[in-house]
Structures are given as C-alpha cells and as structure tokens.
C-alpha cells in the first residue's frame, strides 16, 4: 500500500465499507443570528450514495436560496474511518465560484467558504468561516 | 452596489467599491518554514512556503519510515478575509500524488498555520478518503 505519511497506512483488516453519511444529514443553522454569509444548510440524500446541499444565504430583505449542489467528495477522519467527517462541494455562479469545505467537530459543522470572483469586479477572492449547529 | 452580482451579503464591499482588478494579495504571513506542533504526528511534519515571483509555492514533507516523504512543490491560491481586503488570510493547494490526491486548506491564525488535509485515494486500496487538521508553528 503506497503512503506519503505514516497515517495513510492501515492494517489489512482495517478496511471499511462505504462511509456512513448519516452524520451530516439534516438542517444546520449558523451560530451567528445575523450572518452575512450562509444562514442555513440542509443536507439530504440524493439517490444512492449521493448527498446534496441546499443553502440559504443572507439577502437584502429576504433570505436567498441557493440551487442544490451535490457533495462531490466525502471524507472520514482516517483511512479506516466508518463515518463521514468532512465534505467538499463546488458551486459555479457565473460571476463567482464557491468552494464549500465542511467538517464536523464537537457537534458543530464548520464550513469554510472560499469565494473566487470571475467577473473582474475588483473584489478580492476571500475565505469566510462559519459554524453551524444541528436544528433537527 | 454598481450592479455587482452576489450570493450572500458578504460578497458586497461595504464601501460600495472594490480594489483595483488584479490586485495581488499580500502573502507575507505564510512565507517561511513551518513545523508541526505535534512531534508525534503521523501526518505532515513540515511545510515550506515561498513567494516566488508572486506565486505562493508550497512544499510538504510527510512523516516517513524512516525518511520524510517529500511531496514536492505546488502552487497555492490565496484568499483574503473579505472582498475589500488585500491581506492574504488563507490558501488552498492541490497535490496529485498518483495513488492519492490531497487538497490543502490553510489559514493563518494566532501565529500558527492551521492546515486541513482532504485526502482521496485513487488506488483501489479500499482506504477511506479522509480529512485531518494539523497545526504548525514557525521554525
């Protein structure tokens, strides 16, 4: 088994089945009551082995729903993990690309939101981090 | 806001205007040699970062057996903390190492470099893709 760090190696009997994604499923609400970013996330199943994420961001007057995006990569916390611990999802809005990188910790979902502008508006590409608690 | 499109309020500059297009973010806080705060780690022990003609170049050394594993160099993409900021706050970098791909997500925080590694195996070994976060101090 190839490795690039000792932690990449596992015992032959340590191989797991597919990761259990139920750890992510549900509705997650920002710990910031007036978040300027994403207020709420809903993660649900979207066919066999697939998960989708629906986000609701802060708008001017009303919340702004995002189109659902598929979680394109799911991660455990070790090579012999059995449960999902983190994910990556990508959105292309035309004027900006957004990479959503989430992980679970201490009962919270920590989301790093990397926004890359593609519209020559002069805005800096930026990172925002937010914390979500499970509301259901 | 000058017709700027947005998906969340934080996409809009509070001043109503943004910096000049093509502005280079300041990367100085990342540049240097960083070593893991956990000397017993089985993950990545050292990270070397250079500003090479405006590119942020990252080189990673995994804990090997017995020698360190040099992952080689890759160029990172830098992100600010907000749309009006010119200070680099975080970066992302990708490695394709043949049997696995690793995406690094790093940010500077309280004098440390906090690095999240998203590792995906491509070798059919049955290992689970995994996420791990480690902390690095300046050497």
Coordinates of N, CA, C and O in Angstrom, one line a residue, chain A residues 17 28 70 78 130 134:
Chain A
X17 N -16.3 -0.4 4.9 CA -17.3 -0.4 3.8 C -17.4 1.1 3.5 O -16.7 2.0 3.9
X28 N -28.8 22.5 9.4 CA -27.8 23.1 10.2 C -27.9 24.6 10.1 O -28.1 25.2 9.0
X70 N -24.5 19.0 -5.3 CA -24.1 17.7 -4.9 C -22.8 17.8 -4.1 O -21.9 18.5 -4.4
X78 N -10.0 9.2 9.1 CA -8.8 8.3 9.0 C -9.0 7.4 7.8 O -10.2 7.2 7.4
X130 N -17.8 29.7 9.0 CA -18.9 29.8 9.8 C -19.2 28.5 10.5 O -18.7 27.4 10.1
X134 N -26.9 21.7 14.7 CA -27.9 20.9 14.1 C -29.3 21.4 14.7 O -29.4 21.5 15.9

